[in-house]
Amino acid sequence: MNTMNTMNTMIAVQQPRAGGRMQVRPRMRMRILYRYVLSEFVGPFFFGLLAFTTIFVAGDLLTLVRTAVTAGASLRAVAEVSALRLPQTLVYTLPMGILFGVLLAVGRLTSHFELVAIRSAGISQIQLLLPLIVIGSLASALAFWVNETVAPAANLRAARIFQEEVARRPLAPVRENVTLSRYEHGRLLWLLWAARYDPQAERLTDVTIVTMKDGSPAQTVHARELEWRETKWLLRDGTLYRYGPEGQVMTLSFQGGSQLVDLGVAPQEIAAEQKRPEEMSASELAARIRILSSQGVSIPRELRVRLHQKYALALASLVFALLAVGLGGRGAVRRGGATTGFGLSIVLIFLYYILTALGGPLAETGELPLVVGSWLADLVLGPVGLWLYVHLDRC
């Protein structure tokens, strides 16, 4: 639909019939305009999403191929790792596509003076461009769903294939903040947390094991270390806390002693099952924090930061939609079209992820409050975008 057709549509919806009645009802008029705004958005959005995703995937593929050639790995393994990393890549590129699509859509309306014509018909820009904000909100919900359900399992599998088939080296020799769990019919049976795991020595250090019953902790074991002995684990210097139905606690200490325990998991399974925070969903991170907190275990600040960032990253699409509508409506991409839109998108994306990269470490070290550091990009850019949007009719 070109500019002249749009203007004709505006005239049609405004032209009264004899007797002063409108040809098109106000609600139908807004539907026509909403459809037009969305039609301007769809093409640039998919172009931007494809462009940014291609950039991410191409860079990742180059690194994978280089590693595979050095290690003599197969291209099948490279392709599988690249495909498994795609959901996480889309979590990052979806907000970028939203930003680019909204900037160009609003920029076209501005450059053709269609927003001026629509405002002259008494229609608020805030109302007209609301569907783009709704699209940003839906994209945020979709990004969170992917990051919560699809990406964690895909990331974990990609890491294993990369280490074992592409790089052809064993998993990291020593891992910190190791967590293991067992479920039966969707119910958590037990959860183990250890400060360190050394696969060569087959030893877990600073261990907490929480056994669950009917969704609540039944007993907790704290031990200095667990060491593998052929078929079972040797637990050294530990204390057992058993919880009664009425809240009573029975304590059994074997400090200086040891005891064999059967966890039903071997050392090689630990190396395969341990997850880094980025390989976990928000619900898994929250469950780990909740259980460790209830048992009085010191919770690594990194876990809390990663949990907050799971939600903060999902909100990026809405933040970018607000910024793009606010800037585009003020003529930020009136001249230059797609080139200007792409350049402005790069600047805003760079700013967002610089703030994220700065805020996370500062929150982990305690130099910034946990919430402020984890949400820094959203807290800085979100209010700016909201202000630009709600004051759009004043520009």
XYZ file of C-alpha atoms in Angstrom, residues 65-78 164-168:
19
model
C 34.282 -25.113 11.883
C 37.718 -23.883 12.916
C 37.575 -26.018 16.078
C 36.218 -29.021 14.164
C 38.963 -28.860 11.527
C 41.641 -28.688 14.216
C 40.160 -31.621 16.145
C 39.161 -33.619 13.051
C 35.472 -33.588 13.960
C 32.601 -34.239 11.562
C 30.507 -31.525 9.939
C 27.409 -33.342 11.211
C 28.437 -32.565 14.791
C 29.087 -28.933 13.834
C 32.831 -34.581 23.191
C 32.402 -34.582 19.384
C 33.580 -31.212 18.054
C 36.427 -30.177 20.366
C 37.026 -33.831 21.344
